[in-house]
XYZ file of C-alpha atoms in Angstrom:
638
model
C 10.607 4.485 -2.830
C 9.964 8.118 -3.341
C 12.445 10.746 -4.040
C 12.111 12.323 -0.438
C 15.097 9.924 1.121
C 17.754 11.639 -0.959
C 16.822 15.197 -1.904
C 15.254 18.166 -0.548
C 12.360 19.723 -2.580
C 12.394 23.228 -1.243
C 14.054 26.300 -2.541
C 13.976 28.216 0.528
C 16.799 27.903 3.182
C 14.817 26.679 6.230
C 13.142 23.792 4.127
C 16.432 21.925 4.737
C 17.705 18.921 2.257
C 16.398 15.596 1.615
C 18.085 13.995 4.523
C 16.627 16.368 6.953
C 14.381 14.465 8.653
C 11.782 14.845 11.115
C 11.419 12.654 14.120
C 7.582 12.495 14.834
C 6.458 10.279 17.905
C 2.884 10.881 18.266
C 1.403 9.477 14.972
C 1.650 6.456 12.756
C -0.205 5.391 9.746
C -1.884 2.296 11.336
C -3.413 4.620 13.906
C -4.206 7.556 11.537
C -7.940 6.328 11.193
C -8.782 6.685 14.973
C -7.597 10.591 14.324
C -10.230 12.946 13.930
C -8.963 15.160 10.953
C -8.158 18.640 11.998
C -6.350 21.612 10.322
C -3.958 21.833 13.465
C -3.096 18.070 13.442
C -2.392 18.201 9.642
C -0.329 21.382 9.695
C 1.794 19.662 12.516
C 2.256 16.690 10.294
C 3.256 18.840 7.379
C 5.756 20.975 9.399
C 7.450 17.831 10.881
C 7.442 16.338 7.112
C 5.283 13.453 7.774
C 3.830 13.980 4.267
C 2.004 10.885 3.631
C -0.247 11.289 6.658
C -0.541 14.990 6.112
C -1.785 14.467 2.838
C -4.224 12.006 3.792
C -5.526 14.310 6.644
C -5.686 17.461 4.243
C -7.958 15.439 1.783
C -10.515 15.119 4.688
C -10.671 19.006 5.242
C -12.470 22.032 3.420
C -9.891 23.054 0.651
C -8.799 26.613 1.877
C -5.720 28.098 0.611
C -3.489 26.737 3.330
C -4.947 23.344 2.846
C -4.379 23.195 -0.892
C -1.000 24.543 -0.617
C 0.028 21.950 1.669
C -1.827 19.210 0.144
C 0.082 20.064 -3.061
C 3.315 20.244 -1.430
C 2.787 17.020 0.254
C 2.254 15.204 -3.020
C 4.814 17.169 -4.605
C 7.536 16.169 -2.065
C 6.692 12.469 -2.877
C 6.681 12.886 -6.790
C 3.128 12.293 -6.984
C 2.640 14.661 -9.596
C -0.662 14.145 -11.047
C -2.131 14.680 -7.257
C 0.199 17.823 -6.972
C -1.030 19.062 -10.114
C -4.635 18.724 -9.350
C -4.331 20.496 -5.945
C -1.951 23.169 -7.318
C -4.302 23.829 -10.045
C -7.429 24.504 -7.438
C -4.783 26.696 -5.580
C -4.015 28.891 -8.482
C -7.441 29.288 -9.842
C -8.585 30.372 -6.445
C -5.472 32.225 -4.690
C -3.082 32.866 -7.570
C -2.457 36.772 -6.713
C -1.370 35.775 -3.209
C 1.076 32.890 -3.786
C 4.646 33.134 -3.094
C 7.025 32.572 -6.016
C 8.027 29.110 -5.114
C 4.519 27.852 -5.370
C 4.986 28.880 -9.258
C 8.263 26.820 -9.377
C 6.817 23.666 -7.893
C 3.531 24.051 -10.058
C 5.476 24.427 -13.013
C 7.678 21.278 -12.304
C 4.420 19.322 -11.319
C 2.976 20.173 -14.793
C 6.240 18.956 -16.434
C 6.055 15.741 -14.216
C 3.054 14.817 -15.965
C 4.288 16.181 -19.320
C 1.818 19.152 -19.721
C 4.667 21.335 -21.227
C 2.480 24.025 -22.505
C 0.777 24.840 -19.281
C 4.072 24.226 -17.353
C 5.753 26.820 -19.434
C 2.909 29.289 -19.022
C 3.578 29.182 -15.058
C 7.485 29.071 -15.540
C 7.167 32.352 -17.575
C 5.480 33.898 -15.008
C 7.975 32.631 -12.401
C 11.125 33.658 -14.672
C 9.639 36.795 -15.817
C 10.677 35.611 -19.421
C 9.112 33.230 -22.080
C 10.230 29.534 -22.227
C 9.602 26.823 -24.567
C 10.451 23.298 -23.207
C 9.665 21.573 -26.588
C 11.885 23.902 -28.412
C 14.441 23.385 -25.605
C 14.309 19.599 -26.146
C 14.210 19.835 -30.030
C 17.477 22.090 -29.472
C 19.095 19.639 -27.527
C 18.936 16.857 -30.081
C 21.568 18.802 -31.923
C 23.936 19.824 -29.234
C 24.371 16.916 -26.765
C 27.476 14.922 -27.278
C 26.218 11.456 -26.625
C 23.200 9.170 -27.068
C 22.273 6.946 -24.313
C 20.796 3.453 -24.131
C 19.683 2.813 -20.898
C 17.824 -0.289 -18.846
C 16.615 -1.147 -15.589
C 19.150 -2.946 -13.421
C 16.475 -5.083 -11.301
C 13.024 -6.837 -12.153
C 11.755 -5.207 -9.381
C 10.952 -1.299 -9.252
C 9.984 -1.180 -5.513
C 13.562 -1.525 -3.773
C 14.206 2.134 -3.861
C 17.684 1.826 -5.134
C 19.606 4.854 -6.102
C 23.153 6.675 -5.744
C 25.457 3.961 -7.474
C 29.174 4.401 -7.004
C 32.165 2.031 -8.147
C 34.225 -0.101 -5.679
C 36.804 -1.879 -7.183
C 35.038 -4.877 -9.390
C 31.967 -4.105 -7.362
C 29.236 -1.253 -6.944
C 27.782 -0.021 -3.691
C 24.367 1.795 -3.623
C 21.706 3.129 -1.320
C 18.362 1.298 -1.042
C 15.280 0.500 1.257
C 15.932 -3.340 1.112
C 16.477 -3.515 4.645
C 13.349 -4.836 6.466
C 14.661 -4.161 9.977
C 14.941 -0.529 9.576
C 12.645 2.123 11.314
C 9.927 3.703 9.116
C 10.628 7.078 7.930
C 7.340 9.505 8.371
C 7.977 11.610 5.396
C 7.043 8.689 2.972
C 6.247 5.688 5.096
C 9.361 3.769 3.750
C 12.203 2.251 5.611
C 15.254 4.223 6.374
C 18.215 3.763 4.119
C 21.202 1.532 4.232
C 24.043 0.866 1.918
C 24.434 -2.323 -0.240
C 27.161 -3.781 -2.572
C 26.734 -6.027 -5.732
C 28.271 -6.856 -8.744
C 27.001 -6.101 -12.280
C 26.514 -8.704 -15.281
C 27.943 -8.047 -18.587
C 24.074 -6.997 -19.462
C 24.064 -4.373 -16.836
C 22.016 -6.015 -14.304
C 22.722 -6.325 -10.518
C 23.591 -9.599 -8.876
C 25.176 -10.883 -5.572
C 23.473 -8.016 -3.716
C 24.204 -7.973 -0.041
C 24.306 -5.003 2.953
C 27.403 -3.292 3.023
C 29.408 -3.357 6.203
C 27.371 -3.110 9.643
C 30.115 -0.905 10.630
C 28.732 1.741 8.235
C 25.049 0.752 8.252
C 23.127 2.101 11.488
C 19.415 2.671 12.356
C 19.278 5.853 10.450
C 19.940 6.662 6.880
C 23.474 6.039 4.939
C 23.762 6.776 1.054
C 25.983 8.084 -1.562
C 29.702 6.265 -0.927
C 32.654 7.578 -2.889
C 35.701 5.290 -2.535
C 39.450 6.163 -3.011
C 41.132 4.377 -6.288
C 42.810 1.650 -3.952
C 39.329 1.166 -2.096
C 40.737 1.788 1.287
C 39.076 4.961 1.888
C 35.385 5.987 1.646
C 33.192 8.899 2.404
C 29.625 8.727 2.764
C 26.605 10.436 3.870
C 24.569 9.860 7.047
C 21.674 11.470 8.937
C 22.938 13.361 12.052
C 21.647 11.513 15.147
C 21.555 14.896 16.872
C 18.601 16.957 16.435
C 18.626 20.770 16.282
C 15.573 23.051 16.835
C 15.000 25.734 14.474
C 11.746 27.677 14.888
C 9.064 25.083 15.307
C 10.851 22.261 13.868
C 13.447 19.771 14.785
C 15.873 18.869 12.225
C 18.519 16.022 11.808
C 20.775 17.481 9.252
C 22.993 15.295 6.740
C 26.813 14.897 7.454
C 29.643 13.479 5.447
C 31.936 10.862 7.143
C 35.169 9.207 6.246
C 36.190 5.685 6.916
C 39.115 3.469 6.396
C 39.461 -0.212 5.344
C 41.902 -1.773 7.896
C 42.484 -5.691 7.772
C 39.285 -5.906 5.602
C 37.084 -4.069 8.132
C 35.871 -0.348 7.836
C 37.086 1.381 10.721
C 38.073 4.832 12.106
C 34.546 6.466 10.945
C 35.163 9.965 11.628
C 32.736 13.069 10.554
C 34.217 15.746 8.201
C 35.317 19.041 9.995
C 33.127 20.992 7.387
C 29.846 18.907 8.183
C 27.645 20.916 10.827
C 24.612 20.247 13.018
C 23.157 23.569 11.522
C 23.316 22.386 7.889
C 23.892 19.680 5.509
C 26.496 18.267 3.716
C 25.745 15.232 1.326
C 26.542 13.394 -1.821
C 30.489 13.305 -1.488
C 32.465 12.377 -4.674
C 36.161 11.910 -4.542
C 38.165 12.826 -7.424
C 40.249 10.063 -9.144
C 43.336 11.534 -7.809
C 41.882 11.761 -4.142
C 42.893 15.308 -4.029
C 39.417 16.986 -4.045
C 36.090 16.228 -2.465
C 33.045 17.497 -4.258
C 29.759 17.765 -1.959
C 26.250 19.207 -2.216
C 25.417 21.462 0.829
C 23.073 24.473 1.968
C 25.498 25.694 4.171
C 25.614 29.633 4.519
C 26.931 31.354 1.596
C 24.625 29.203 -0.950
C 23.084 30.815 -3.741
C 19.661 28.965 -2.956
C 18.537 25.266 -1.882
C 21.667 23.237 -2.328
C 24.650 24.267 -4.037
C 27.943 22.232 -5.187
C 31.126 22.808 -3.451
C 34.406 21.332 -3.062
C 37.194 20.848 -0.473
C 40.666 20.144 -0.852
C 42.108 16.922 0.591
C 45.572 17.654 1.889
C 48.173 15.100 2.198
C 48.679 15.794 5.990
C 44.891 14.484 6.519
C 43.466 17.699 6.787
C 41.026 19.604 4.440
C 40.770 22.893 3.128
C 37.768 25.265 3.527
C 34.728 24.590 1.415
C 34.833 26.411 -1.925
C 31.282 27.252 -3.804
C 31.313 26.245 -7.582
C 29.841 29.505 -8.371
C 26.677 30.869 -10.326
C 27.965 29.277 -13.708
C 26.807 25.670 -12.046
C 24.841 26.940 -8.954
C 21.324 28.338 -9.166
C 18.687 29.525 -6.443
C 17.205 25.866 -6.645
C 18.838 22.409 -6.314
C 22.339 21.315 -7.590
C 23.181 17.899 -6.167
C 25.100 14.566 -6.824
C 28.420 15.736 -8.210
C 30.395 13.194 -10.432
C 33.904 14.044 -11.579
C 35.933 12.393 -14.822
C 39.628 12.279 -14.892
C 39.437 15.314 -16.947
C 37.813 17.247 -14.572
C 34.436 17.204 -16.381
C 31.654 17.632 -13.876
C 28.380 15.653 -13.831
C 25.402 16.809 -11.553
C 21.788 16.902 -11.147
C 19.769 20.165 -10.769
C 16.326 21.573 -11.206
C 17.210 25.138 -11.429
C 19.077 25.041 -14.808
C 16.331 24.782 -17.777
C 15.230 21.004 -18.055
C 12.529 18.534 -18.603
C 11.055 18.504 -15.324
C 12.415 17.670 -11.855
C 16.012 17.038 -11.466
C 17.901 16.671 -14.914
C 21.670 15.445 -15.379
C 23.734 18.201 -16.695
C 27.698 18.299 -17.755
C 30.252 20.920 -17.633
C 33.793 20.988 -18.854
C 36.429 22.841 -17.078
C 38.534 25.544 -18.898
C 41.123 27.479 -17.415
C 40.063 26.514 -13.938
C 36.557 27.715 -14.605
C 33.312 25.587 -15.189
C 31.460 26.583 -18.346
C 27.575 26.755 -18.995
C 26.274 23.443 -18.063
C 25.027 21.432 -20.851
C 21.471 19.207 -20.467
C 22.429 15.737 -21.505
C 19.060 15.429 -23.230
C 16.127 13.324 -23.713
C 17.827 9.842 -24.468
C 18.695 10.251 -20.683
C 16.633 12.803 -18.914
C 13.008 12.160 -18.302
C 10.080 14.578 -17.148
C 10.636 13.311 -13.533
C 14.044 13.179 -11.446
C 17.329 11.980 -13.086
C 20.174 12.156 -10.916
C 23.568 10.037 -9.593
C 25.190 9.701 -13.192
C 28.513 8.062 -12.717
C 31.085 7.033 -15.582
C 33.202 4.346 -16.740
C 35.109 6.519 -19.117
C 37.022 3.400 -20.710
C 34.172 1.825 -22.020
C 31.514 4.807 -22.143
C 29.109 2.763 -19.980
C 27.588 3.864 -16.434
C 24.710 4.214 -14.175
C 22.397 6.600 -13.151
C 19.247 7.006 -10.760
C 15.669 7.872 -11.604
C 12.056 7.886 -10.267
C 10.683 8.111 -13.624
C 8.604 4.837 -12.941
C 7.160 6.082 -9.678
C 9.880 5.210 -7.263
C 13.665 5.624 -7.414
C 15.662 2.871 -9.613
C 19.133 2.236 -11.030
C 19.688 2.162 -14.374
C 22.820 1.250 -16.392
C 23.587 2.762 -19.625
C 25.859 2.581 -22.959
C 26.669 6.008 -24.483
C 27.627 6.482 -28.049
C 29.230 9.490 -29.334
C 27.194 11.665 -31.750
C 28.815 12.636 -35.357
C 31.046 15.699 -35.304
C 28.986 18.711 -33.899
C 29.941 22.196 -34.171
C 28.499 24.577 -31.725
C 27.954 28.463 -31.756
C 27.123 29.923 -28.339
C 27.336 33.354 -26.358
C 25.260 35.578 -24.366
C 23.108 38.479 -25.064
C 23.627 41.974 -23.364
C 22.530 45.245 -23.340
C 24.915 47.412 -25.494
C 25.127 50.130 -22.951
C 24.914 48.783 -19.388
C 26.412 45.403 -20.672
C 23.690 43.705 -18.305
C 22.411 40.306 -19.296
C 19.247 39.976 -21.272
C 17.479 36.713 -20.359
C 14.267 35.939 -22.200
C 16.073 37.372 -25.639
C 14.793 35.764 -28.814
C 18.253 34.436 -30.683
C 17.861 32.926 -34.632
C 20.540 31.335 -36.501
C 20.376 31.971 -40.222
C 22.464 30.314 -42.761
C 24.250 32.005 -45.869
C 20.812 31.851 -47.806
C 19.138 33.665 -45.002
C 17.096 30.490 -44.295
C 16.242 30.058 -40.638
C 18.292 27.252 -38.801
C 17.522 27.359 -35.280
C 15.666 29.600 -32.657
C 15.687 29.528 -28.928
C 15.009 32.069 -26.116
C 18.039 32.762 -24.011
C 17.638 31.307 -20.427
C 18.328 32.800 -17.148
C 21.734 33.458 -17.667
C 20.919 34.804 -21.178
C 23.080 32.187 -22.959
C 22.389 30.741 -26.365
C 23.624 27.897 -28.176
C 23.201 26.048 -31.572
C 24.550 23.176 -33.597
C 26.261 24.396 -36.905
C 27.933 22.569 -39.826
C 31.662 22.781 -40.952
C 32.749 25.381 -43.429
C 29.504 27.117 -43.567
C 28.626 30.901 -43.039
C 26.102 31.582 -40.439
C 24.352 34.831 -39.096
C 23.087 34.911 -35.379
C 20.440 37.329 -34.402
C 19.051 38.635 -31.167
C 15.457 40.230 -31.142
C 14.104 41.696 -27.911
C 10.851 44.014 -27.285
C 12.048 47.460 -26.943
C 15.474 46.715 -28.402
C 16.898 47.098 -31.701
C 17.694 43.777 -33.411
C 21.397 42.697 -33.557
C 23.195 40.165 -35.588
C 26.708 38.981 -36.009
C 27.970 36.711 -39.024
C 30.626 33.821 -38.762
C 32.086 31.077 -40.634
C 32.723 27.536 -39.340
C 35.891 25.685 -40.163
C 36.690 21.774 -40.381
C 38.791 21.244 -37.558
C 36.417 18.819 -35.949
C 34.321 19.864 -32.900
C 34.307 23.621 -32.726
C 33.006 26.308 -30.400
C 32.293 29.918 -31.394
C 31.321 32.054 -28.555
C 29.806 35.137 -29.785
C 28.315 37.795 -27.571
C 25.223 39.721 -28.999
C 24.913 43.238 -27.941
C 21.819 44.569 -28.177
C 20.924 48.304 -27.959
C 17.547 49.626 -26.451
C 15.090 52.024 -28.403
C 15.790 54.709 -25.748
C 19.363 54.325 -25.869
C 19.274 54.863 -29.745
C 16.905 57.309 -30.608
C 16.459 60.950 -28.714
C 12.868 60.945 -29.201
C 12.046 57.598 -27.444
C 11.909 57.663 -23.570
C 10.495 55.564 -20.827
C 8.462 57.458 -18.455
C 7.601 56.997 -14.809
C 4.725 54.832 -15.627
C 7.214 52.132 -16.960
C 6.061 52.308 -20.718
C 8.240 53.536 -23.483
C 7.037 56.484 -25.794
C 7.821 57.955 -28.961
C 7.942 61.700 -28.166
C 6.928 64.042 -30.868
C 5.402 67.458 -31.260
C 1.690 67.553 -30.172
C -1.075 66.711 -32.880
C -3.524 69.077 -32.955
C -7.115 68.421 -34.235
C -9.757 71.009 -35.070
C -12.561 70.941 -32.340
C -15.012 68.189 -32.620
C -12.813 66.895 -35.680
C -10.541 64.064 -36.181
C -9.114 64.624 -39.738
C -5.277 64.880 -40.172
C -4.095 68.501 -40.785
C -1.245 69.378 -42.728
C 0.725 70.199 -39.779
C 0.045 66.984 -38.124
C 0.934 65.191 -41.318
C 4.360 66.444 -41.105
C 4.808 65.491 -37.341
C 3.405 61.999 -38.276
C 5.964 61.572 -40.959
C 8.843 61.561 -38.339
C 6.893 58.643 -36.850
C 6.621 56.868 -40.258
C 10.529 57.075 -40.644
C 11.232 55.568 -37.490
C 8.839 52.730 -38.068
C 10.423 52.011 -41.331
C 14.145 52.317 -39.892
C 12.767 49.737 -37.115
C 10.535 47.483 -38.881
C 9.884 44.961 -35.986
C 8.712 47.852 -33.778
C 5.121 47.731 -33.082
C 3.157 50.811 -31.281
C -0.088 51.914 -29.866
C -1.803 55.063 -30.784
C -3.505 56.735 -27.876
C -5.886 59.775 -28.468
C -7.220 61.780 -25.657
C -9.525 64.472 -25.789
C -10.176 67.497 -23.380
C -13.030 67.492 -20.848
C -15.234 69.637 -22.681
C -18.438 67.732 -24.036
C -19.677 64.528 -22.553
C -17.708 61.492 -21.386
C -19.120 59.186 -24.087
C -18.616 62.005 -26.951
C -15.177 62.444 -25.937
C -14.756 58.820 -26.059
C -15.930 58.113 -29.443
C -14.126 61.490 -30.554
C -10.660 60.105 -29.114
C -11.376 56.745 -30.812
C -12.127 58.413 -34.035
C -8.798 60.633 -33.992
C -6.760 57.545 -33.053
C -8.219 55.377 -35.929
C -7.642 58.253 -38.463
C -3.912 58.484 -37.081
C -3.548 54.729 -37.752
C -4.987 55.076 -41.168
C -2.533 57.739 -41.909
C 0.423 55.588 -40.894
C -0.997 52.471 -43.163
C -1.214 54.842 -46.062
C 2.210 55.524 -45.897
C 3.513 52.065 -46.168
C 3.351 50.901 -42.311
C 2.070 47.539 -41.954
C -1.469 47.358 -40.179
C -0.480 44.676 -37.926
C 2.095 46.598 -36.314
C -0.204 49.006 -35.147
C -3.055 49.336 -32.388
C -5.325 52.551 -31.614
C -7.105 53.489 -28.577
C -9.379 56.334 -27.522
C -8.937 57.220 -23.925
C -11.458 60.281 -23.997
C -10.931 62.691 -21.273
C -9.946 60.044 -18.824
C -6.171 60.561 -18.474
C -5.743 64.285 -18.598
C -2.031 65.659 -18.440
C -3.406 68.840 -16.615
C -5.956 67.987 -14.038
C -7.818 71.188 -13.871
C -11.489 69.737 -14.012
C -14.159 72.545 -15.278
C -11.776 75.275 -14.627
C -9.273 74.552 -17.529
C -7.546 77.314 -19.431
C -7.611 77.048 -23.652
C -3.646 76.342 -23.192
C -4.692 73.642 -20.453
C -7.471 72.176 -22.734
C -4.930 71.911 -25.749
C -2.196 70.050 -23.745
C -4.857 67.525 -22.866
C -6.173 67.067 -26.333
C -3.263 65.008 -27.957
C -1.838 61.946 -29.277
C 0.981 59.736 -27.570
C 2.519 56.803 -29.279
C 3.627 53.908 -26.888
C 6.076 51.190 -28.164
C 4.677 48.012 -27.578
C 7.323 45.673 -28.983
């Protein structure tokens, strides 16, 4: 099957979650050919999430902005990324300036889905407002992830739509499209989901597959079961039988239910008190001790599309209030499919943290009751499409995951092997004065011989991490445009796995230097006394040279600083003459700096002529006003 039966592809609050299903009564695929294509009909199909039929109808229409957007989304929501990329590409070519941010996010993930990382990074960088480098990110993970994985398909067929494995004593339980008697789901023209149980061979293959209890499976979707250690209590996801009207759409949200095994039969099936008709709760995971239930939800208070929560499971059968896991784990996009180990390590799927495309699997350790920055599990387990539903048997380092990397959802078994001892340096980058995080900062690690060991661009939380070796000296350096580079030295020890948390504080040029200012136009300038030129000339006079020497000293103090020299004239003479004159003056100033030892690559020159006067006095300027307009400005580029 496609990804649509188990997750939401939207990063908006009103595009609910993957189980938020529409119920279309008027159209089926078999009668589609009899319908005359129209934008109104296509939009009706789209808004009701009948994406297969919507795409077919949109393909027959003239490619307007709305058609291209909805057509790309229809393919995206069914993980047909090659078709999504084709339509998003046309959309961006013709209408880029009028698109919403979420279009950038989906286009970037669609590009990752076909492994066009270079273009995906360009689009994602525009969306995030800082530079990303997926290939470099993947390379860095090789030296950081604690395990390597060997994975294999658990069935010969790849079209059963299996996902969401859980342990159930000596058996396993998972969701699947295998039920032929289920209704068809308009989103992807596939049957609704049921739960199945099976056993697993020593080779990691499924056998003895049969439907789970008919007390649990109904005519709607059931998935993602989790069981108590004794196997007598289960929680699972089920699509709500009641539909609610929100705007023009009717939604059936997803709820978590609890059931008890009594006399070998599942009974006492009850809805959880924290579920709701107006939002979804799904993907339950019960901790080993049975005291906490983790789940995903888009309830009010989420950071974005879907967040991870937990509730306390009280001994008297009641439940605590849902608690959001916070912004270390949750993003404005999707966090789903939680799994907890006995030591409290959290595994989950996300497309909001930096990854390889679609949902990736992450892990986060619990320190002092707080989850630390999640770690992507790397390319031996994650792919360019959706990877999720990770569950682990800690005793033998084996487990299962779900992925649509072969075009539809499938179950994989895995064995993991611990890498050799890894030493890690990590931290974040902040403004020295404001203490604000600075995502997009380039962080570099050097060894004691000043050789480059690794380099990365800090992500959305301004965090960095590098693999190191024991008993070695290192220097970690942060470099950012308009900031003074900052570095910290440290030495590793030989105590096995070590984690050095180093916060880099960088200071902006305008905080460090009085002559550097940020003006109302948003640019950063070096404010010097005005450099005067004789009328109609561009040679550097003695007084101008003294002023420029201050600039030389500043550029030598900050060897990574790059500037643009902008020369302006007064409004006397013709516009063309003044433009040529200003270009000559800017070039003359640049040559002076080069002759003083400043690398030419750090300098740009541009003449503006009379086009940007400081005093707008037209043809009535006084001599003083003319002299003010006749100036050089120095704008910092980096």
